[in-house]
Tab-separated table of N, CA and C in Angstrom:
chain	number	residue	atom	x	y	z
A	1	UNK	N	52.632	-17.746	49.022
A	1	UNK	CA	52.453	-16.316	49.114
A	1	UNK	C	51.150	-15.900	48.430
A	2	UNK	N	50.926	-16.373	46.846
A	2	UNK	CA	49.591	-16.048	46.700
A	2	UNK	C	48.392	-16.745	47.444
A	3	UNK	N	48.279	-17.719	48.199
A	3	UNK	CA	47.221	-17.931	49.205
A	3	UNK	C	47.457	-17.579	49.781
A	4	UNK	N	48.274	-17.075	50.473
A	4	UNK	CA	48.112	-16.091	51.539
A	4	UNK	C	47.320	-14.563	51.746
A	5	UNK	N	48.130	-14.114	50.137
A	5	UNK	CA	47.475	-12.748	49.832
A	5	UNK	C	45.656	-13.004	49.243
A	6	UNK	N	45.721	-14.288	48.703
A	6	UNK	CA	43.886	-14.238	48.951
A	6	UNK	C	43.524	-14.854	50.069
A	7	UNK	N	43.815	-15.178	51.111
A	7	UNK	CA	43.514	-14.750	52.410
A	7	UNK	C	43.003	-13.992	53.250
A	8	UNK	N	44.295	-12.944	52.747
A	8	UNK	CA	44.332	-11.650	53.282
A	8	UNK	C	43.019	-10.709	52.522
A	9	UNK	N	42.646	-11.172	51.252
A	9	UNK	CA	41.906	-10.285	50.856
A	9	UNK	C	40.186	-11.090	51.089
A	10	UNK	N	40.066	-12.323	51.910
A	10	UNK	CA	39.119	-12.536	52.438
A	10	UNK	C	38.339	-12.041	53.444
A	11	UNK	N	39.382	-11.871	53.936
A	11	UNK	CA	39.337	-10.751	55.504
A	11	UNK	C	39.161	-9.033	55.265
A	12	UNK	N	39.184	-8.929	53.637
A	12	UNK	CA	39.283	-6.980	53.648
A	12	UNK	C	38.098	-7.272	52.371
A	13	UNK	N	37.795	-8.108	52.042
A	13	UNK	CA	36.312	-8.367	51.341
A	13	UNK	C	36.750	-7.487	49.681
A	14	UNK	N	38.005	-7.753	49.591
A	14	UNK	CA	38.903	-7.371	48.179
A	14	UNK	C	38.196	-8.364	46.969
A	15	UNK	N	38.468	-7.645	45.753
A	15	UNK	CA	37.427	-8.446	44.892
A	15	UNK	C	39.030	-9.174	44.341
A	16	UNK	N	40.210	-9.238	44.268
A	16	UNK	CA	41.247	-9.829	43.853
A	16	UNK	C	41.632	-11.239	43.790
A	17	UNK	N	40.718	-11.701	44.362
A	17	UNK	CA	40.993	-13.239	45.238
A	17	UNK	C	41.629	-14.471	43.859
A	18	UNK	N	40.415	-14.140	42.990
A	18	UNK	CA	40.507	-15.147	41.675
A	18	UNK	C	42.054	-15.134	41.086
A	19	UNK	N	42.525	-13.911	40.856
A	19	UNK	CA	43.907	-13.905	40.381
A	19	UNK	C	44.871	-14.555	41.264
A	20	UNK	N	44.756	-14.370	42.825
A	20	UNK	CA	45.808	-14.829	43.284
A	20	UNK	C	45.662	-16.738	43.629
A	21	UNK	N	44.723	-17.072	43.533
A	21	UNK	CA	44.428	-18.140	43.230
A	21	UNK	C	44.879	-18.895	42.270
A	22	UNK	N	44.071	-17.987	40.636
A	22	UNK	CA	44.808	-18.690	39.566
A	22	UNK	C	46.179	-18.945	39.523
A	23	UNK	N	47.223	-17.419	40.271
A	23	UNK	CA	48.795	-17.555	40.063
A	23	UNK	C	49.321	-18.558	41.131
A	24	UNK	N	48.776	-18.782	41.973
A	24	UNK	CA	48.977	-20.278	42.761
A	24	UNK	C	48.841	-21.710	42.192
A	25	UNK	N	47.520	-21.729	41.526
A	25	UNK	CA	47.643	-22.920	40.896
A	25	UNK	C	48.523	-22.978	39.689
A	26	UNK	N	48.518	-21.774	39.007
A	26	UNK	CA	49.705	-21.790	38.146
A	26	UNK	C	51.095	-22.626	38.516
A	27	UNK	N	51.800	-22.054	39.494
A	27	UNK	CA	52.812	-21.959	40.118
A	27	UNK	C	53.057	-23.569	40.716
A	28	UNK	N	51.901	-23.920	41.286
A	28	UNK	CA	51.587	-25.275	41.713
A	28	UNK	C	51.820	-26.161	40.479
A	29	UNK	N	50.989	-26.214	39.114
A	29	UNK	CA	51.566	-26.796	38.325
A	29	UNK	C	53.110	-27.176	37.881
A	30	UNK	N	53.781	-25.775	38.031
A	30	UNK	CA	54.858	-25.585	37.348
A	30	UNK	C	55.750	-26.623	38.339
A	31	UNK	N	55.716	-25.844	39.671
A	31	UNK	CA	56.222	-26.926	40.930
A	31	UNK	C	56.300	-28.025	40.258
A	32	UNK	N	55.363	-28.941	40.088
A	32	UNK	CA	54.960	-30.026	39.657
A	32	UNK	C	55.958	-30.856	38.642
A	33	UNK	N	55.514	-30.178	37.748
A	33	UNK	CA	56.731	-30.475	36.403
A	33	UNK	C	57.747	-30.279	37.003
A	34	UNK	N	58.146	-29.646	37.731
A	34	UNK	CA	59.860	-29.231	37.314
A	34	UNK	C	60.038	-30.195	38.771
A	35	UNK	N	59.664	-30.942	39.976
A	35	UNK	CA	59.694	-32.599	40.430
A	35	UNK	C	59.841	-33.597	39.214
A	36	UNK	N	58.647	-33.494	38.806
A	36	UNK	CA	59.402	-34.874	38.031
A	36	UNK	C	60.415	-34.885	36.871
A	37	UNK	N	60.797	-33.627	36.657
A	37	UNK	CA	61.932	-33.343	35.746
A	37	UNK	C	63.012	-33.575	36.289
A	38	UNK	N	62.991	-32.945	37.737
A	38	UNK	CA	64.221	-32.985	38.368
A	38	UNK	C	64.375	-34.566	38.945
A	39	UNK	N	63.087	-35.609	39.057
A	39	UNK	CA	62.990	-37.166	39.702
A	39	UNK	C	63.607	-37.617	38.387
A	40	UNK	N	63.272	-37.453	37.449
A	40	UNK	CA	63.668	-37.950	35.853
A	40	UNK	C	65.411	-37.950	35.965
A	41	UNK	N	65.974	-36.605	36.108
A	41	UNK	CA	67.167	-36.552	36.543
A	41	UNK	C	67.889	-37.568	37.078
A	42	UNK	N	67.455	-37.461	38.362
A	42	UNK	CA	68.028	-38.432	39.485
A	42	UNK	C	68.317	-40.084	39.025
A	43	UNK	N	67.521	-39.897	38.031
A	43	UNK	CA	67.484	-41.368	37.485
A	43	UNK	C	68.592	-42.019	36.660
A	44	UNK	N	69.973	-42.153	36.388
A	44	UNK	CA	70.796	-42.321	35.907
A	44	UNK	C	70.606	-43.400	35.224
A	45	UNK	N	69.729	-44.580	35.406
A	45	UNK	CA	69.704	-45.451	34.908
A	45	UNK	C	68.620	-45.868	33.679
A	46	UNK	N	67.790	-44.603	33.648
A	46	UNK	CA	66.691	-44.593	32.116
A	46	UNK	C	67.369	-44.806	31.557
A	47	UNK	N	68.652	-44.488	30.893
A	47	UNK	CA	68.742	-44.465	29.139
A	47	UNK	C	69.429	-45.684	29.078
A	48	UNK	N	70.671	-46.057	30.311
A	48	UNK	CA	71.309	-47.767	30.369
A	48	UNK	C	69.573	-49.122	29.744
A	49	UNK	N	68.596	-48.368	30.839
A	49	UNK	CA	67.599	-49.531	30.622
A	49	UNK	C	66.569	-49.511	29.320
A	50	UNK	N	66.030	-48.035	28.850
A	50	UNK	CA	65.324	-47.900	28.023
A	50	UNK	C	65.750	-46.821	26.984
A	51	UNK	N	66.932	-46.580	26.777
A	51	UNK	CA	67.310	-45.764	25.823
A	51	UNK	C	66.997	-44.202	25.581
A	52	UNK	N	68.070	-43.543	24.964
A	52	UNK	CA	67.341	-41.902	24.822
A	52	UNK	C	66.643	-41.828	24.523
A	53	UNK	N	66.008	-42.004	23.094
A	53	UNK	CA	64.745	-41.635	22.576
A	53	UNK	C	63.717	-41.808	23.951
A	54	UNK	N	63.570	-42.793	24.456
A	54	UNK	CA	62.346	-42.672	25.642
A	54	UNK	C	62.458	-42.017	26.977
A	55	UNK	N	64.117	-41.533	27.139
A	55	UNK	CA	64.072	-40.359	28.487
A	55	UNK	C	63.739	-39.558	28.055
A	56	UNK	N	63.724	-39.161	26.514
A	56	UNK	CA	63.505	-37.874	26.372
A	56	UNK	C	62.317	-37.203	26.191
A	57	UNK	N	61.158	-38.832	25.712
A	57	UNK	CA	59.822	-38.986	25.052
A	57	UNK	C	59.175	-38.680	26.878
A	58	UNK	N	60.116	-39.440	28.206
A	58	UNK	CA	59.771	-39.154	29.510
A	58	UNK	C	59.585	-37.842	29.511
A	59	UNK	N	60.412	-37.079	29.231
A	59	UNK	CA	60.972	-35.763	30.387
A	59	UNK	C	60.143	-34.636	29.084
A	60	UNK	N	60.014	-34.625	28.299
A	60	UNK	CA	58.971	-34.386	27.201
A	60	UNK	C	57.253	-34.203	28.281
A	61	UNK	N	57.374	-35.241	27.705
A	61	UNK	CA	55.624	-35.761	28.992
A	61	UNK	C	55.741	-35.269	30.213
A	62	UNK	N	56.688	-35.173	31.015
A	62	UNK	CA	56.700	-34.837	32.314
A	62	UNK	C	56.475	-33.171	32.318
A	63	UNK	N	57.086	-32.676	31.575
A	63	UNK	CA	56.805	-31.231	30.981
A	63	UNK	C	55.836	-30.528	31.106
A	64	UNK	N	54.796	-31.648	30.879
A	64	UNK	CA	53.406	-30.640	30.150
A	64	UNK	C	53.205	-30.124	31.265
A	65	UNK	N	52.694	-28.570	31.285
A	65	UNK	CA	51.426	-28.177	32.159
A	65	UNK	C	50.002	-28.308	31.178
A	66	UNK	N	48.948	-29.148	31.970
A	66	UNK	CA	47.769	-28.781	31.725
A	66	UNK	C	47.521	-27.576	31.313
A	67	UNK	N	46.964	-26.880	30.449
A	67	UNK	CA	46.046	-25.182	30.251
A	67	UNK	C	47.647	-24.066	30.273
A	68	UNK	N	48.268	-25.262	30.216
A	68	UNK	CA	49.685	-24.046	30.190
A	68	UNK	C	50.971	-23.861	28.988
A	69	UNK	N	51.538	-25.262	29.363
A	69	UNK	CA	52.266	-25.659	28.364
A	69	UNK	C	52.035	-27.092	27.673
A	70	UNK	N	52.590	-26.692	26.607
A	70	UNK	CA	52.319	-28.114	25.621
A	70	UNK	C	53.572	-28.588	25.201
A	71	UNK	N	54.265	-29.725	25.297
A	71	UNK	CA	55.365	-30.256	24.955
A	71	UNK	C	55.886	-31.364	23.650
A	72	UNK	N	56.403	-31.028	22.835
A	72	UNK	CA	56.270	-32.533	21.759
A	72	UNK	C	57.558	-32.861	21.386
A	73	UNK	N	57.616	-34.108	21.462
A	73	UNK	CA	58.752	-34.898	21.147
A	73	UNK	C	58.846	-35.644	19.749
A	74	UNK	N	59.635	-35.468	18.737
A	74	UNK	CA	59.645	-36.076	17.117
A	74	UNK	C	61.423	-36.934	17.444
A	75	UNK	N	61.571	-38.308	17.237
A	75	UNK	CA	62.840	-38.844	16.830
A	75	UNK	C	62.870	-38.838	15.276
A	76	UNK	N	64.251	-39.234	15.042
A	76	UNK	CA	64.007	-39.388	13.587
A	76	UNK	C	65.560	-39.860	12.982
A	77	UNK	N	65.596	-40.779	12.710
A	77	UNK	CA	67.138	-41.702	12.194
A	77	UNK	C	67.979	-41.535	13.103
A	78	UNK	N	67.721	-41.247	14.479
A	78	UNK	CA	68.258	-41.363	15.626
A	78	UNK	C	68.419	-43.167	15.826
A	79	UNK	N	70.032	-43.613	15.824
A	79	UNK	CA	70.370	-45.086	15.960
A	79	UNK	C	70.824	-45.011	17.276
A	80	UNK	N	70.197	-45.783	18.664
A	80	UNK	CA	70.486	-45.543	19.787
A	80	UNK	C	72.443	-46.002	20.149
A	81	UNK	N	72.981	-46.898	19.198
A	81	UNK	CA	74.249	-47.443	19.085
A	81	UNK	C	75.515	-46.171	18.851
A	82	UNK	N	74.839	-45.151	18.161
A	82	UNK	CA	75.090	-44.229	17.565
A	82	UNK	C	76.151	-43.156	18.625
A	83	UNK	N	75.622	-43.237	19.560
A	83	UNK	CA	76.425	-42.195	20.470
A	83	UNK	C	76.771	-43.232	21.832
A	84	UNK	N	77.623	-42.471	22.775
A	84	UNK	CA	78.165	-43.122	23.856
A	84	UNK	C	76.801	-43.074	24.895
A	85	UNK	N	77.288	-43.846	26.060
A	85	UNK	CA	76.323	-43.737	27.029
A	85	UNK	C	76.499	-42.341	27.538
A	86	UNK	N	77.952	-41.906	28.392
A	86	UNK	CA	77.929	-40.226	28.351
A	86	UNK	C	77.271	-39.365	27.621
A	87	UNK	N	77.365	-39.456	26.333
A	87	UNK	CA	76.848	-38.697	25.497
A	87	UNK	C	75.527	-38.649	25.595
A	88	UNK	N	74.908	-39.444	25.401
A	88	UNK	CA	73.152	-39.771	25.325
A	88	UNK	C	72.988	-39.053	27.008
A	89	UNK	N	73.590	-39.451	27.792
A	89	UNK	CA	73.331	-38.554	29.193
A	89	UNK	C	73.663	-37.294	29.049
A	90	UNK	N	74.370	-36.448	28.309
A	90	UNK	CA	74.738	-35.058	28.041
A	90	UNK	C	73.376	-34.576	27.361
A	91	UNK	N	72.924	-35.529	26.360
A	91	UNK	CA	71.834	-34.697	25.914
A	91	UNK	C	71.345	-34.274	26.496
A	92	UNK	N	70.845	-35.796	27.381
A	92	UNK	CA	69.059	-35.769	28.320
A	92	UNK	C	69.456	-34.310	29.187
A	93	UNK	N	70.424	-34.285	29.456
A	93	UNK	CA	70.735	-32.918	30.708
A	93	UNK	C	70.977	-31.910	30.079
A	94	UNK	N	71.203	-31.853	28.523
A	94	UNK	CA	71.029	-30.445	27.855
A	94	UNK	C	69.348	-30.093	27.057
A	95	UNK	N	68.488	-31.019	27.651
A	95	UNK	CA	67.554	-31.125	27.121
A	95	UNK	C	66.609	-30.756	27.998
A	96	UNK	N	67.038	-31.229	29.690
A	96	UNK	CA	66.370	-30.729	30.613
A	96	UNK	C	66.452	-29.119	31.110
A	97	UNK	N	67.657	-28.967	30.844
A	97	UNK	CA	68.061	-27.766	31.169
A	97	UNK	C	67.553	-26.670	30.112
A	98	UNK	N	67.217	-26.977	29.140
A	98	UNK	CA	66.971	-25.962	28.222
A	98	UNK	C	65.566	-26.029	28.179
A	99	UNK	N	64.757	-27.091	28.456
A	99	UNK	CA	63.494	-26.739	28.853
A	99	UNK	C	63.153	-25.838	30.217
A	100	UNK	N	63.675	-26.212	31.070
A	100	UNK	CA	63.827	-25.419	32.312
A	100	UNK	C	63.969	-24.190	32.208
A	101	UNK	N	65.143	-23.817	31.348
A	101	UNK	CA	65.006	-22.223	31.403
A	101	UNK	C	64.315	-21.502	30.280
A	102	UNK	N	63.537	-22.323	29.192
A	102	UNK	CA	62.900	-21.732	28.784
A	102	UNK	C	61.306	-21.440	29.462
A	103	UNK	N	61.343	-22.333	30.467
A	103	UNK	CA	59.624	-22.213	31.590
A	103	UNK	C	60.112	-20.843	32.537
A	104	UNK	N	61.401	-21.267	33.117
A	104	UNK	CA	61.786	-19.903	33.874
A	104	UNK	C	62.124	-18.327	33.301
A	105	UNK	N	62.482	-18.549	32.252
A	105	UNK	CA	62.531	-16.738	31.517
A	105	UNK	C	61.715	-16.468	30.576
A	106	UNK	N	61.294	-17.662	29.773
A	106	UNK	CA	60.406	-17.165	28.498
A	106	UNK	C	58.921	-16.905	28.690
A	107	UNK	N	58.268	-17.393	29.286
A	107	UNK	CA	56.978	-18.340	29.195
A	107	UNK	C	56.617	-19.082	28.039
A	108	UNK	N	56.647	-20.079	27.681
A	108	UNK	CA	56.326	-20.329	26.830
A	108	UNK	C	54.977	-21.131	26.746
A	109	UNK	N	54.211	-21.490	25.589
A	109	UNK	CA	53.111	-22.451	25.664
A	109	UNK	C	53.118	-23.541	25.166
A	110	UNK	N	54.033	-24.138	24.191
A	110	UNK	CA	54.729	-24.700	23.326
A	110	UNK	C	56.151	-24.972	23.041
A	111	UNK	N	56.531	-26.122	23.401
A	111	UNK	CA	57.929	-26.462	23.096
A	111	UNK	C	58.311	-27.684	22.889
A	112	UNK	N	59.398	-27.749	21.832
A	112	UNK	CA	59.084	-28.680	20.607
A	112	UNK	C	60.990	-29.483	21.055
A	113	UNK	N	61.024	-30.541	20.823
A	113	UNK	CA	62.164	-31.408	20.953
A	113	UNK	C	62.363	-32.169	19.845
A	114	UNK	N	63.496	-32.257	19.086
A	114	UNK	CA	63.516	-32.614	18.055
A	114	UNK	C	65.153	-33.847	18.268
A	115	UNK	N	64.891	-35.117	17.870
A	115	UNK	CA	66.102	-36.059	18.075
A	115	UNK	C	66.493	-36.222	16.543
A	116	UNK	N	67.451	-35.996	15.799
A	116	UNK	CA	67.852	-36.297	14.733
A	116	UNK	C	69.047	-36.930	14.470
A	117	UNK	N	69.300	-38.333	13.746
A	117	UNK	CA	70.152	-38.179	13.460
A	117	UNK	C	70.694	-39.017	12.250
A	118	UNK	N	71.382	-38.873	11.509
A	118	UNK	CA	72.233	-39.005	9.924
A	118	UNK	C	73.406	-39.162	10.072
A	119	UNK	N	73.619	-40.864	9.733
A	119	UNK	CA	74.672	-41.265	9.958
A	119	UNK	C	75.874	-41.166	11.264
A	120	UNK	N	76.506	-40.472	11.409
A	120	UNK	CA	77.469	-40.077	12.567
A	120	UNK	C	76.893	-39.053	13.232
A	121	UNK	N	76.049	-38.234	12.809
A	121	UNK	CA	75.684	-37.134	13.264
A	121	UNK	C	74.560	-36.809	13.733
A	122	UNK	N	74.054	-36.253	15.047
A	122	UNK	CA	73.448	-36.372	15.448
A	122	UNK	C	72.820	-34.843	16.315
A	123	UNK	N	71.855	-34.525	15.998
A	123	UNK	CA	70.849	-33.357	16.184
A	123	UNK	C	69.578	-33.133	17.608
A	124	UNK	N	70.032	-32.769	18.705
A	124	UNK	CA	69.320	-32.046	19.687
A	124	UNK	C	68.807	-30.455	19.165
A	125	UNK	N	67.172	-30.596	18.874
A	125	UNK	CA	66.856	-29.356	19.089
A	125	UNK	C	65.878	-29.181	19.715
A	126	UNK	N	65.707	-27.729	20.391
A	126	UNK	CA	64.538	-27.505	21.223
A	126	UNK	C	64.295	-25.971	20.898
A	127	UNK	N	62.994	-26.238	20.964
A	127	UNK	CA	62.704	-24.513	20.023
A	127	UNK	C	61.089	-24.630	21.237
A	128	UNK	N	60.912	-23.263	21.035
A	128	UNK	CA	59.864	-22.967	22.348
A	128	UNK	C	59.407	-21.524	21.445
A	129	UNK	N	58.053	-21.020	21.948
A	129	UNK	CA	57.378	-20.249	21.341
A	129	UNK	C	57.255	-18.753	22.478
A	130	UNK	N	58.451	-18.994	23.354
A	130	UNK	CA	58.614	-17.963	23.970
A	130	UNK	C	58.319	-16.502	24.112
A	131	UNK	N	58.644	-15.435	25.007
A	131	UNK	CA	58.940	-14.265	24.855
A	131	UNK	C	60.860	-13.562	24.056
A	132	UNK	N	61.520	-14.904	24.284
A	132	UNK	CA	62.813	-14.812	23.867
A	132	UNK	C	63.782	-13.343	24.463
A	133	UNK	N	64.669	-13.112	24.044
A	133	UNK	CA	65.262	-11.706	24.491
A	133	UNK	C	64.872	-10.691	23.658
A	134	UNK	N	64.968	-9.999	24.606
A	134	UNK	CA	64.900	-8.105	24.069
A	134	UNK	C	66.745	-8.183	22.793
A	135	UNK	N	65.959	-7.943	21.255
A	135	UNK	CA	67.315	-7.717	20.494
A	135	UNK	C	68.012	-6.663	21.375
A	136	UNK	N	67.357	-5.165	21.458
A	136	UNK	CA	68.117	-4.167	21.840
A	136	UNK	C	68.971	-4.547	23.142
A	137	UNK	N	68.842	-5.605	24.258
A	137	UNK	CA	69.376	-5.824	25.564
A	137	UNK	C	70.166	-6.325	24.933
A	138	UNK	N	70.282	-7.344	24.153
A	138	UNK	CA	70.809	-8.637	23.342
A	138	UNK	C	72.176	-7.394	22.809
A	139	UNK	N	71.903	-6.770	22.286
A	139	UNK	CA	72.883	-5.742	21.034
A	139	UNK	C	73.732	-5.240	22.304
A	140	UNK	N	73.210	-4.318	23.532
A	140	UNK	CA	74.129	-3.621	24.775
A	140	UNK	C	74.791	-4.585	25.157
A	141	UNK	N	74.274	-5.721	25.315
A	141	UNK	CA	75.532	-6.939	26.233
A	141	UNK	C	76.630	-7.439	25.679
A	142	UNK	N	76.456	-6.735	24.289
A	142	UNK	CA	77.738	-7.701	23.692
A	142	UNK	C	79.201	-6.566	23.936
């Protein structure tokens, strides 16, 4: 749709063209990432062959947009023995998913993945430098 509309504004000699361009290649990036997030997915067999820490160090990397977003991955006393195979697959898919919707509602430029874990216990976090929610929407919905 935005090549189209700078198209359209080739033909009416509109000075707009650059924006709808940039929001294409934008968009094109994002496309991008969110394939190999979703190919990463499909893959059931990363963490059987190479463990969480590295689907996640994957789908981390697969993340980035160039000039857009920046993604970082920290493990840390994370023992791969430590959790079930289900489990380690619950992460990766609460890990994908929460990156996902923080690209789809927040924008963010920065977002951070954190593997922790101490003894039995074990720590998924993902923090992003978002737009986050409106408190006041946040306060009416409850």
């Amino acid at each position: 749709m935005q090549l189209f509309a700078s198209m359209e504004d080739l033909e009416t000699e509109e000075n707009d063209r650059r924006g709808y361009i940039e929001r294409a290649n934008e968009l094109a990036h994002f496309g991008l990432a969110e394939a190999r997030r979703s190919a990463l997915s499909l893959r059931s067999d990363i963490i059987e062959d190479s463990g969480l820490v590295y689907a996640l160090q994957m789908l981390v990397e697969r993340s980035n947009i160039p000039g857009r977003l920046r993604c970082n991955f920290s493990a840390k006393g994370f023992r791969e023995e430590t959790l079930s195979l289900t489990a380690e697959q619950d992460l990766l898919r609460i890990a994908q998913e929460a990156i996902s919707n923080a690209l789809r509602h927040a924008r963010p430029t920065i977002i951070s993945v954190w593997l922790k874990g101490e003894q039995s216990l074990v720590t998924l976090e993902i923090r992003d430098n978002g737009t986050g929610i409106d408190r006041v929407r946040l306060e009416n919905e409850e």
